[in-house]
Coordinates of C-alpha atoms in Angstrom, one line a residue:
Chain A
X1 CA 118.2 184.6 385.8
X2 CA 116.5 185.2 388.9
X3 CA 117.9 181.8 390.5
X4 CA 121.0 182.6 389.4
X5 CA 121.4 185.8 391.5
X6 CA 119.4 183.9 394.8
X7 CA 122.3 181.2 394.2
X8 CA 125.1 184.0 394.0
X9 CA 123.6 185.4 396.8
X10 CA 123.2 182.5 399.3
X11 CA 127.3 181.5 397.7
X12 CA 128.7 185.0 398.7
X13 CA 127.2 184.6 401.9
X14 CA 128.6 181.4 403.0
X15 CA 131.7 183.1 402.4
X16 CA 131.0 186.8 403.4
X17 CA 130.0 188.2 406.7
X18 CA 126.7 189.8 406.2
X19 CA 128.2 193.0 408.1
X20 CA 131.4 194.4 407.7
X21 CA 133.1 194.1 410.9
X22 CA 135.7 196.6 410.4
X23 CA 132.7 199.5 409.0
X24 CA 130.5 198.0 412.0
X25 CA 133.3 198.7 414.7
X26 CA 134.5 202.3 413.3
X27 CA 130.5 203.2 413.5
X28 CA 130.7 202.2 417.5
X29 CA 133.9 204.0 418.3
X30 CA 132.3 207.2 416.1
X31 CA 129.0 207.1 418.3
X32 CA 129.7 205.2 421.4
X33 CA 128.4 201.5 421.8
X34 CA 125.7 202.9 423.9
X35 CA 124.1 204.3 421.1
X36 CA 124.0 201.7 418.5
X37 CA 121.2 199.9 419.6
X38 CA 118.9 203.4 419.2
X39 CA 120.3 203.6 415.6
X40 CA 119.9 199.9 414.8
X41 CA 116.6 200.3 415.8
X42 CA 116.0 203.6 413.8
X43 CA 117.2 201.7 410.4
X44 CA 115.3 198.2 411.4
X45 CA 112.1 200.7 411.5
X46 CA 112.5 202.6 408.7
X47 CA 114.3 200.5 406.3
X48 CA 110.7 197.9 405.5
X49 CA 108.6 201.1 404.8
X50 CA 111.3 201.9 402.3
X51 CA 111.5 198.7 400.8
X52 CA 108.4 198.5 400.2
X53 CA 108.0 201.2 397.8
X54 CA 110.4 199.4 395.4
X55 CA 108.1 197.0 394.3
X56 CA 104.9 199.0 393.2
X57 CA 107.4 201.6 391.9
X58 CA 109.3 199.0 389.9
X59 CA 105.4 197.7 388.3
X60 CA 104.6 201.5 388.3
X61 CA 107.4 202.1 386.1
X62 CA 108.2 204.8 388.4
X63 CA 112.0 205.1 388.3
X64 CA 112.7 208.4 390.7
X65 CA 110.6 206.9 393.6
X66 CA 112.7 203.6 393.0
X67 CA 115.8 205.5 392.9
X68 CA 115.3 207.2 395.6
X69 CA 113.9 204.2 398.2
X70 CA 117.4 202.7 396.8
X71 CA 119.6 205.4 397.3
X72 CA 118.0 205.5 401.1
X73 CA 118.9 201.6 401.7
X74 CA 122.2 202.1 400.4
X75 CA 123.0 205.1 402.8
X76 CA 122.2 203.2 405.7
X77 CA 123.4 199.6 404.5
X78 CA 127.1 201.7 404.3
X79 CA 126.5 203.2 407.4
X80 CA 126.1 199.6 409.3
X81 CA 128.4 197.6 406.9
X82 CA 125.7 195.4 405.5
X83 CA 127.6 194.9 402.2
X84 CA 125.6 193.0 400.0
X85 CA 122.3 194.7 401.0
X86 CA 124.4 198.0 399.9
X87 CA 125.8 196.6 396.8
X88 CA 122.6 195.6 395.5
X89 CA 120.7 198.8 396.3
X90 CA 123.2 200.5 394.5
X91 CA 122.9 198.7 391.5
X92 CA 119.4 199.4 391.9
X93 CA 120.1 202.8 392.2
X94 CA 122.0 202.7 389.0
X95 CA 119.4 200.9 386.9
X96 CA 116.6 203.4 388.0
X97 CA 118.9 206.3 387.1
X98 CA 119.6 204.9 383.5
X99 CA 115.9 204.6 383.2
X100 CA 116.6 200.8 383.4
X101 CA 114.1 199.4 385.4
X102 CA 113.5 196.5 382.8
X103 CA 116.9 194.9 383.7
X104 CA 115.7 195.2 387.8
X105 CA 114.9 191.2 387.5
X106 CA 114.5 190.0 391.0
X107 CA 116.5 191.9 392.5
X108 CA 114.0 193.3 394.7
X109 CA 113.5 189.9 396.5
X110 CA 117.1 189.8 396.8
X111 CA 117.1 193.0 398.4
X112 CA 114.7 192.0 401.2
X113 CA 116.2 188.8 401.6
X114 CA 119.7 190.6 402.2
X115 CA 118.0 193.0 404.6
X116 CA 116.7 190.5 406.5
X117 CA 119.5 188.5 406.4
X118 CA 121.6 192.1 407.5
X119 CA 118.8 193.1 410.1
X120 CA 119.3 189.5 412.2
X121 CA 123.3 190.1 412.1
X122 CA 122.7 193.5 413.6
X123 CA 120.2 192.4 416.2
X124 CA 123.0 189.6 416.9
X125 CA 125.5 193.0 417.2
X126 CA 123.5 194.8 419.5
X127 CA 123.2 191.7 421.9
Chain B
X1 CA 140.3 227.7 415.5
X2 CA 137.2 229.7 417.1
X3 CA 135.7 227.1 419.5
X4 CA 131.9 227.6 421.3
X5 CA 128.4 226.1 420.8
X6 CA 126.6 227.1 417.5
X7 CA 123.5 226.8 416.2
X8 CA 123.5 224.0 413.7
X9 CA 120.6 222.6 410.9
X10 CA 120.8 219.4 409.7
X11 CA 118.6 218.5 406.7
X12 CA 118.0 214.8 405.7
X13 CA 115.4 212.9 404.8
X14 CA 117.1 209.3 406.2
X15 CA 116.4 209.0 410.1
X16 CA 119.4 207.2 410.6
X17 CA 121.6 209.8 408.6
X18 CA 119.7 212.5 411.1
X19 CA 120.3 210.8 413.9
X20 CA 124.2 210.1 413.8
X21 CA 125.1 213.6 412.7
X22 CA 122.6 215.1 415.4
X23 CA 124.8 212.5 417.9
X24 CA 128.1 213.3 416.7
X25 CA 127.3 217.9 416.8
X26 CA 126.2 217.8 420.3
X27 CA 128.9 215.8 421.3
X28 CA 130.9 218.6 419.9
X29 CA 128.8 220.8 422.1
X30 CA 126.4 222.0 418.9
X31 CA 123.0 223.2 419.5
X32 CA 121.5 220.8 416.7
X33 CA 117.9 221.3 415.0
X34 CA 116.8 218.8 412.8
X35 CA 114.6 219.3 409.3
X36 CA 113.2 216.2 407.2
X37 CA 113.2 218.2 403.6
X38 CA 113.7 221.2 402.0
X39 CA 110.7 222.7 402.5
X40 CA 111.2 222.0 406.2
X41 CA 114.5 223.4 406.0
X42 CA 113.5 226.7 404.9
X43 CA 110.8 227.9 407.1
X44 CA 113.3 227.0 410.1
X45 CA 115.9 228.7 408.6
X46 CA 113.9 232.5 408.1
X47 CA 112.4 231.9 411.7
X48 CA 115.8 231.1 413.3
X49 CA 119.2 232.0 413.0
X50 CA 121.7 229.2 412.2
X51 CA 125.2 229.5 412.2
X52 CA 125.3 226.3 409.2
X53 CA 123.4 223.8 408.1
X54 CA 124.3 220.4 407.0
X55 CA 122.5 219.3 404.2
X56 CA 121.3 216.0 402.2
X57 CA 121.1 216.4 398.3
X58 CA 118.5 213.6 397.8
X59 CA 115.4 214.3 399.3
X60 CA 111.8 214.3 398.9
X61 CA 109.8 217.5 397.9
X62 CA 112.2 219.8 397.8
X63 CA 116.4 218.7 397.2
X64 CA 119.2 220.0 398.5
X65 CA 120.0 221.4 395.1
X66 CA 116.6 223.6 395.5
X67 CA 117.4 224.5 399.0
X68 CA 120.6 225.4 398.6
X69 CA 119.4 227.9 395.2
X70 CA 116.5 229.4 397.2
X71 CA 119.2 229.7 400.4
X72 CA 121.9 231.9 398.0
X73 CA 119.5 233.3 396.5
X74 CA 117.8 235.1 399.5
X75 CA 119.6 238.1 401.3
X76 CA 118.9 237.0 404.6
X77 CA 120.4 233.4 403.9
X78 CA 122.9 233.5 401.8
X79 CA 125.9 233.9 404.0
X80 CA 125.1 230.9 406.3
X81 CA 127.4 228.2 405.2
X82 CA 126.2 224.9 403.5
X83 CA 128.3 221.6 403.8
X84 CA 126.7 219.4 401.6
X85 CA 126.2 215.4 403.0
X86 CA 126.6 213.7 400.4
X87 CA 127.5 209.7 399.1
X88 CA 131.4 208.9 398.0
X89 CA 130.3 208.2 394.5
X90 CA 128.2 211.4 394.2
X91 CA 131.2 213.8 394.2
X92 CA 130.2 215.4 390.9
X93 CA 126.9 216.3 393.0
X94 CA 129.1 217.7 395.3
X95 CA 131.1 220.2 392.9
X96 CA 127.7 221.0 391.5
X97 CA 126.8 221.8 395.1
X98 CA 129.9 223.8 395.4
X99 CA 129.8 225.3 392.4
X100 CA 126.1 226.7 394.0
X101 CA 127.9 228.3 396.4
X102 CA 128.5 225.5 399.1
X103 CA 130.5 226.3 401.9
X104 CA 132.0 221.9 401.1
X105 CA 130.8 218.5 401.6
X106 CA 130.9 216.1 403.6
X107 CA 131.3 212.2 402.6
X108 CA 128.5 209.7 403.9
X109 CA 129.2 207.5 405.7
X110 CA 130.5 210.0 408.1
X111 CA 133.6 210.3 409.3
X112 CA 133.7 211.8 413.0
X113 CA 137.3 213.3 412.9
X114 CA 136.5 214.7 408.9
X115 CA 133.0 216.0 410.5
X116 CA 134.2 217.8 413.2
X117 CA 137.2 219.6 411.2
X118 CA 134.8 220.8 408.1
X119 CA 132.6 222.0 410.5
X120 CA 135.0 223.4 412.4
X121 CA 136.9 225.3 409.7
X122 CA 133.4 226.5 408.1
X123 CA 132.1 227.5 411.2
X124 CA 135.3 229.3 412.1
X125 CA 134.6 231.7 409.0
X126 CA 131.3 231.8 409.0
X127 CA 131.9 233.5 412.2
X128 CA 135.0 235.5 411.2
X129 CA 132.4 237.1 408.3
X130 CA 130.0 237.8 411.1
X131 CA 132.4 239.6 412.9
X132 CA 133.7 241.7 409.9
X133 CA 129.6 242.2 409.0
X134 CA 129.4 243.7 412.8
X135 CA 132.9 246.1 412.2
X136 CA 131.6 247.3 409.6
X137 CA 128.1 247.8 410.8
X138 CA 129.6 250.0 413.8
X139 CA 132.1 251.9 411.1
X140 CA 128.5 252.5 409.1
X141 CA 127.6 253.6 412.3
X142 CA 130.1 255.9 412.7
X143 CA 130.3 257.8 409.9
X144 CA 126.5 258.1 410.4
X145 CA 127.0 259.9 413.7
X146 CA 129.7 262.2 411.7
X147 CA 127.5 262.8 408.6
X148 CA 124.8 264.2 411.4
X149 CA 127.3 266.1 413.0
X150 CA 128.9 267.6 409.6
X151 CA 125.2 268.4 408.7
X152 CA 125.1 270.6 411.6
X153 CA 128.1 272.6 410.3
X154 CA 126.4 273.9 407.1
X155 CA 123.6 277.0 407.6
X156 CA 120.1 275.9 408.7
X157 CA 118.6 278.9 407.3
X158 CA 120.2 281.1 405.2
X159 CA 119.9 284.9 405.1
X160 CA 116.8 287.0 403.9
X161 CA 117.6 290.0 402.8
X162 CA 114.4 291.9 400.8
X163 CA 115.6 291.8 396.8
X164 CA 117.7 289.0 397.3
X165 CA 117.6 285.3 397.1
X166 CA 120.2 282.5 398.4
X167 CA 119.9 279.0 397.7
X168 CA 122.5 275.9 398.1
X169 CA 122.8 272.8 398.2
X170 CA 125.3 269.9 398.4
X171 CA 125.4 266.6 397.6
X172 CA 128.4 264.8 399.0
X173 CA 129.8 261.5 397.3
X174 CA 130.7 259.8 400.3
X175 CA 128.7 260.0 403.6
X176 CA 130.8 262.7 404.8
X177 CA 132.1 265.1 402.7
X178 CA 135.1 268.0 402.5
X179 CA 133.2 270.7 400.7
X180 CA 130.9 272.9 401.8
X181 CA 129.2 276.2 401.5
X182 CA 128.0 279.1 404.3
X183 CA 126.1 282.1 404.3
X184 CA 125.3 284.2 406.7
X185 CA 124.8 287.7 407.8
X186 CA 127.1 289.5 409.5
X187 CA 125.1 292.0 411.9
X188 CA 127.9 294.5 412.5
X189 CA 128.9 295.6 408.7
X190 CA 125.0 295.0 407.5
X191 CA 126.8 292.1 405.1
X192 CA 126.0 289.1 404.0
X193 CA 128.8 286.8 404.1
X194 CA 128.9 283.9 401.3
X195 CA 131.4 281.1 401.6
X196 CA 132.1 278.2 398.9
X197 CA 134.8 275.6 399.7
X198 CA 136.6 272.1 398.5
X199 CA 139.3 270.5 400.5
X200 CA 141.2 268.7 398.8
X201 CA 140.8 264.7 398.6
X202 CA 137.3 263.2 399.9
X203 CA 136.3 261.3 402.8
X204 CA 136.8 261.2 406.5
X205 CA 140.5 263.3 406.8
X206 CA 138.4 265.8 404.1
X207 CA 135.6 266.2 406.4
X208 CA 137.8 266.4 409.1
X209 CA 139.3 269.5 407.7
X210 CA 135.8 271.2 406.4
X211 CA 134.7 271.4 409.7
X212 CA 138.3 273.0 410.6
X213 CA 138.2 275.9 407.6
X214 CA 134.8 276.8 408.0
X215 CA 134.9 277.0 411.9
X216 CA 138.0 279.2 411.4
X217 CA 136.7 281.5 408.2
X218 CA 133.4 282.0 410.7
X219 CA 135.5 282.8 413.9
X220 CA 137.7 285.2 412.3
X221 CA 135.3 287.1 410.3
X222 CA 133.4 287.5 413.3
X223 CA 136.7 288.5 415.3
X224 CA 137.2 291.4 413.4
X225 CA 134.1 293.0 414.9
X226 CA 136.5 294.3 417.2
X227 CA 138.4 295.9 414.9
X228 CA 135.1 298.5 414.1
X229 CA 135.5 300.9 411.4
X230 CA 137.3 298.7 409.1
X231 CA 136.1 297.5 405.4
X232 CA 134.8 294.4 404.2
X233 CA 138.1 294.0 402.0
X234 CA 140.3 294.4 405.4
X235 CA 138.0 292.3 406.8
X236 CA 138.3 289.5 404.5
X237 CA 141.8 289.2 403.9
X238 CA 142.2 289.1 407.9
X239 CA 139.9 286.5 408.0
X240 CA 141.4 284.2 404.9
X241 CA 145.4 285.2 405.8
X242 CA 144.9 284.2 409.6
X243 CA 143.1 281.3 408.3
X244 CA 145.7 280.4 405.5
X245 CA 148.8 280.8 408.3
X246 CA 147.1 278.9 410.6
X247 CA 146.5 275.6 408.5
X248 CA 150.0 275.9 406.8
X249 CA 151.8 275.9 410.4
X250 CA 150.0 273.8 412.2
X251 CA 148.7 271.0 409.5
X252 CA 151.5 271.9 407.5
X253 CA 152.4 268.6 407.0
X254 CA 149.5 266.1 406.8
X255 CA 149.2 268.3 403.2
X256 CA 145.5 269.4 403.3
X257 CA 144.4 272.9 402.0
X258 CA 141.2 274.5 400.2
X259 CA 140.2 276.2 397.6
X260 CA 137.8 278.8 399.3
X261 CA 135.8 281.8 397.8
X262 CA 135.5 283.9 400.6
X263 CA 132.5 287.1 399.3
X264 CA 130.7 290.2 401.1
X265 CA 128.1 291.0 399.8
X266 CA 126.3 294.5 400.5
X267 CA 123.0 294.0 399.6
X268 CA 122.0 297.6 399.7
X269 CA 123.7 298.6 396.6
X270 CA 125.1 295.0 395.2
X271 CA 128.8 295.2 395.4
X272 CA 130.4 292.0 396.4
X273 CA 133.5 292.0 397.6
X274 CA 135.9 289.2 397.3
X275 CA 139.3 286.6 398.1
X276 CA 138.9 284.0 395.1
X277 CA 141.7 281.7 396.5
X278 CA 142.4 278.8 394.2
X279 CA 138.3 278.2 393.7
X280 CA 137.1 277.6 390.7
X281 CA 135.5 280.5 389.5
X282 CA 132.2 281.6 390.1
X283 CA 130.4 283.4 387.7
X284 CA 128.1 287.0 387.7
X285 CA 125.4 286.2 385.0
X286 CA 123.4 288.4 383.4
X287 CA 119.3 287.4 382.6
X288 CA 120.3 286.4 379.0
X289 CA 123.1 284.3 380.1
X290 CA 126.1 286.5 379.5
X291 CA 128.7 285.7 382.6
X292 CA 131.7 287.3 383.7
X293 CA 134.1 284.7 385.6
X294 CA 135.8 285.5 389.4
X295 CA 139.0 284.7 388.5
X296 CA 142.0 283.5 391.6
X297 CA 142.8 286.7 394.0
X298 CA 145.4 284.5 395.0
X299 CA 146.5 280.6 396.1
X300 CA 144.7 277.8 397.7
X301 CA 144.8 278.1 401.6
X302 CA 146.9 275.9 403.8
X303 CA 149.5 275.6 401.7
X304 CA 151.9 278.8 401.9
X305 CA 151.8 280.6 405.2
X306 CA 152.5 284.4 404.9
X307 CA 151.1 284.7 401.4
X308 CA 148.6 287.5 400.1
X309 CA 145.2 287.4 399.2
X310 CA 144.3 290.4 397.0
X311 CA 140.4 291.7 397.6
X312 CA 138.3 292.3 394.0
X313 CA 134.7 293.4 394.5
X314 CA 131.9 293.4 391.3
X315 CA 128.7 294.8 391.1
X316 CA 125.3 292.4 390.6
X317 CA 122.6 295.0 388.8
X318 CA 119.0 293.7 389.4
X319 CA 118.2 290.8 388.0
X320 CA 122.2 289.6 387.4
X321 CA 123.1 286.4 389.6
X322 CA 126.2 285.4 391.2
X323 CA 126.6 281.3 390.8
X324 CA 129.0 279.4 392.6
X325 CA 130.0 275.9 392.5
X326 CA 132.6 272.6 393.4
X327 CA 134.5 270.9 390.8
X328 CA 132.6 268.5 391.3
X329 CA 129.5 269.7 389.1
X330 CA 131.2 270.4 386.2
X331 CA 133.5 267.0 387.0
X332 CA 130.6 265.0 387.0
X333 CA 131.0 261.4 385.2
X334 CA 128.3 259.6 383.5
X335 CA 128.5 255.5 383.0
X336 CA 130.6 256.2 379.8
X337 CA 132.7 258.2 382.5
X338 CA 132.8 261.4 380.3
X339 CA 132.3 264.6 382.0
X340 CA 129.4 266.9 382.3
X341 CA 131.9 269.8 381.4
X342 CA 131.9 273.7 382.7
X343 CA 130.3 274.4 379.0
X344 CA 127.7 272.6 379.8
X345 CA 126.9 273.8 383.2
X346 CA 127.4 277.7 381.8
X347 CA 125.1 277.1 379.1
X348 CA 121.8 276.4 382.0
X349 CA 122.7 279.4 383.6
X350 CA 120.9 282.0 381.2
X351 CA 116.8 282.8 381.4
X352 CA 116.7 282.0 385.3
X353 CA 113.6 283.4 387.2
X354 CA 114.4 281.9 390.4
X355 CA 117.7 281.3 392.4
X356 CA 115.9 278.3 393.8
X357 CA 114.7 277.4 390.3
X358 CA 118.2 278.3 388.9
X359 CA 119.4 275.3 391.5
X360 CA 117.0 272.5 391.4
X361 CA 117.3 273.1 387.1
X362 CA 121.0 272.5 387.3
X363 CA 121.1 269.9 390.4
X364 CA 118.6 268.0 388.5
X365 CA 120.6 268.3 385.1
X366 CA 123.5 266.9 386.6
X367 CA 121.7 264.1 388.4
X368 CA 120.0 263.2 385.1
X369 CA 123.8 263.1 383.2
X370 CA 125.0 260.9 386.3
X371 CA 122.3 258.5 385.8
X372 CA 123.7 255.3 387.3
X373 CA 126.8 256.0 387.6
X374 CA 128.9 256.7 391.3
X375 CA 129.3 259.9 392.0
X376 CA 132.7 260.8 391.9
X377 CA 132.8 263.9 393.8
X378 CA 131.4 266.4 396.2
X379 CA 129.0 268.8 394.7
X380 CA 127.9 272.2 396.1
X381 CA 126.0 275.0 394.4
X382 CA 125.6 278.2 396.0
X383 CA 123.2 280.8 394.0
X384 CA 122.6 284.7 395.2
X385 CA 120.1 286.6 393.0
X386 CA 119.1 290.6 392.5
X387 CA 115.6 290.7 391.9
X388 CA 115.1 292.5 389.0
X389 CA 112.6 294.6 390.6
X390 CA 115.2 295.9 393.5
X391 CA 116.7 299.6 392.9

């Protein structure tokens, strides 16, 4: 199970930009290129802290904070484009709101590796 | 579209979210604070005044939901707009939110051109209700100014005269109102003069108007000084007629009169002498409650010029009381909107001991039936007593 969504993951990404380039541009002409780089910045520093409350809530059984730390990744992952990272935080989102955290899997690893995978492409952006 | 810097909050929990709306208001020239949760949120909020707030639903401690409660909730708040910020696929949140009394919301990710128009079009009534809240401030202030200057057109004291006691009151349903009552002694004759009055309708144009009748019925009755050995019955029907003709020819047409009771009282020997025109009677009560009415002497004034006003005069004996009043006391509605009745109002009038008691007993009977209701109409009470003691 959990190699099977690693696999999917590393599949879609051969085939997927990591960031939307359409959502990515849009975000520039709203703010001004100038600015991107503070905002890239202000998700690359506050997007680990939340990530890292997924884990011990997921082992804590503790289904708001994990919804929540979720819901936070995905409102930023839209606001950059960083598709996959969004998609899966809002499944995430989903499973802690049904009370489903059994069915999280590995997802969690997945998530990180999709933000890291997102946070590189944005650094690349800013460049 | 009213255009100008405001004062704008926005709430959020996600630094990135704070950030880009913080960017995108004071490009728009917005004065932008920034709160982190609800709690946040609302100690800003009663320590400074915003024009709207933008505000997350998800957050730590305290929600939007929470804020947004406590925000309608609170007189102070409640009329500063709330766009809610909140994901595409949490619109149901949204109606909830809305629902709560949200001004709208706002999709995330943001949109620039959406941004600015909601804000725009919230801000624009947000500031249209301010300016209505400030009209009608300055109308409140108004009709304050009036009320004062209205008061100042009813007796401050009214006359002493040993064996006799005057009380009145009135209560008017709005803050200015078109009856009124006067007493006061008229040096030349040795008479006390006693005045009860309703224009008709309420309100400003009825105020307008008392102050017009009773600074007229004063003025003549005091003209006719000049006329020197003349009775009280001349007296009053110059007074009421010059009155009457002068209303009827020169307001003619905007349709206002009054019913007035116009009396003289001699308080030597107890006659009162009087023009009943179109009032609702007064009564002479006796101490065990037996009353003889003061029916019309003739129409309302203002409304026919050149009419007649025939003069009546009654004796009070010791201890008999002359009690005056506005349809509006016996008009009184409850909730149920039923009437206090004139029965009812006749039937406190017996066993008095007191003018003054006689008054607060009924004014307090009336208040009592009216409970929560609005009042619905002026209400004045004048009350003269004869001691039983005088000779």
């Amino acid at each position: 199970m959990h190699d099977l969504i690693i696999e999917r993951l590393e599949e879609e990404s051969m085939s997927e930009s990591i960031i939307d380039q359409a959502t990515f541009d849009g975000l520039k002409q709203a703010v001004g290129a100038d600015y991107i780089p503070e905002l890239v910045s202000a998700f690359l520093e506050e997007a680990p802290a939340l990530i890292a409350q997924l884990r011990p809530a997921l082992l804590a059984g503790d289904a708001e904070t994990f919804r929540r730390a979720a819901h936070s990744i995905k409102s930023n992952a839209a606001t950059f484009g960083a598709t996959r990272l969004f998609e899966l935080a809002k499944e995430m989102e989903s499973l802690a709101r049904e009370n489903r955290l059994g069915e999280v899997g590995n997802r969690v690893e997945v998530l990180e590796e999709a933000f890291s995978r997102a946070a590189e492409a944005l650094k690349e952006l800013c460049t | 579209m009213i255009t100008g810097s405001s004062h704008l909050l926005v709430v959020d929990d996600n630094k990135v979210n704070r950030m880009l709306l913080m960017h995108n208001l004071q490009e728009q020239g917005h004065c932008v604070d920034l709160a982190v949760n609800g709690c946040e949120a609302l100690e800003l909020l009663r320590t400074n005044p915003f024009d709207l707030v933008l505000l997350d639903i998800e957050m730590p401690e305290m929600d939007g939901y929470q804020v947004l409660s406590t925000m309608k909730s609170d007189v102070q708040l409640r009329h500063i707009p709330v766009i809610m910020v909140t994901a595409v696929d949490e619109i149901e949140s949204a109606i909830r939110c809305i629902e709560m009394g949200a001004e709208d919301y706002l999709p995330k990710p943001f949109n620039p051109v959406l941004l600015r128009a909601r804000i725009g079009a919230s801000l624009d009534k947000k500031h249209l209700r301010d300016r209505e809240q400030l009209y009608l401030k300055s109308l409140e202030r108004e009709l304050e100014i009036g009320r004062e200057i209205q008061a100042g057109f009813l007796p401050t004291e009214l006359p002493h005269s040993p064996g006799w006691e005057i009380s009145a009151c009135l209560k008017s349903a709005k803050k200015v109102a078109g009856a009124f009552y006067d007493a006061f002694y008229l040096e030349s004759e040795q008479k006390i003069c006693l005045v009860i009055a309703d224009v008709c309708d309420k309100g400003v144009g009825a105020a307008l108007f008392m102050t017009l009748f009773r600074s007229l019925l004063r003025f003549t009755i005091g003209a006719t000084d000049a006329f020197g050995e003349h009775s009280p019955a001349v007296r009053l029907k110059y007074a009421v007629s010059l009155t009457n003709n002068y209303i009827a020819d020169t307001h003619g047409d905007t349709g206002m009169f009054a019913t007035i009771f116009f009396g003289m009282l001699d308080p030597l020997d107890g006659t009162l002498t009087y023009i009943n025109a179109g009032h609702e009677h007064p009564l002479v009560v006796t101490s065990n409650g037996k009353y003889t009415p003061l029916g019309n002497t003739g129409p309302a004034v203002g409304v026919i010029p050149n009419v007649t006003f025939a003069v009546r005069d009654v004796q009070l004996q010791p201890g008999e009381l002359f009690f005056a009043f506005t349809d509006g006391a016996p008009d009184s509605l409850n909730l149920a909107e039923k009437r206090f009745g004139r029965e009812r109002l006749v039937s406190l009038l017996g066993n008095h001991t007191s003018a003054q008691t006689l008054l607060d007993d009924v004014y307090a009977q009336l208040t009592e039936y009216v409970g929560e209701a609005e009042q619905f109409d002026d209400i004045t009470l004048l009350v003269v007593r004869r001691s039983p003691l005088s000779i």
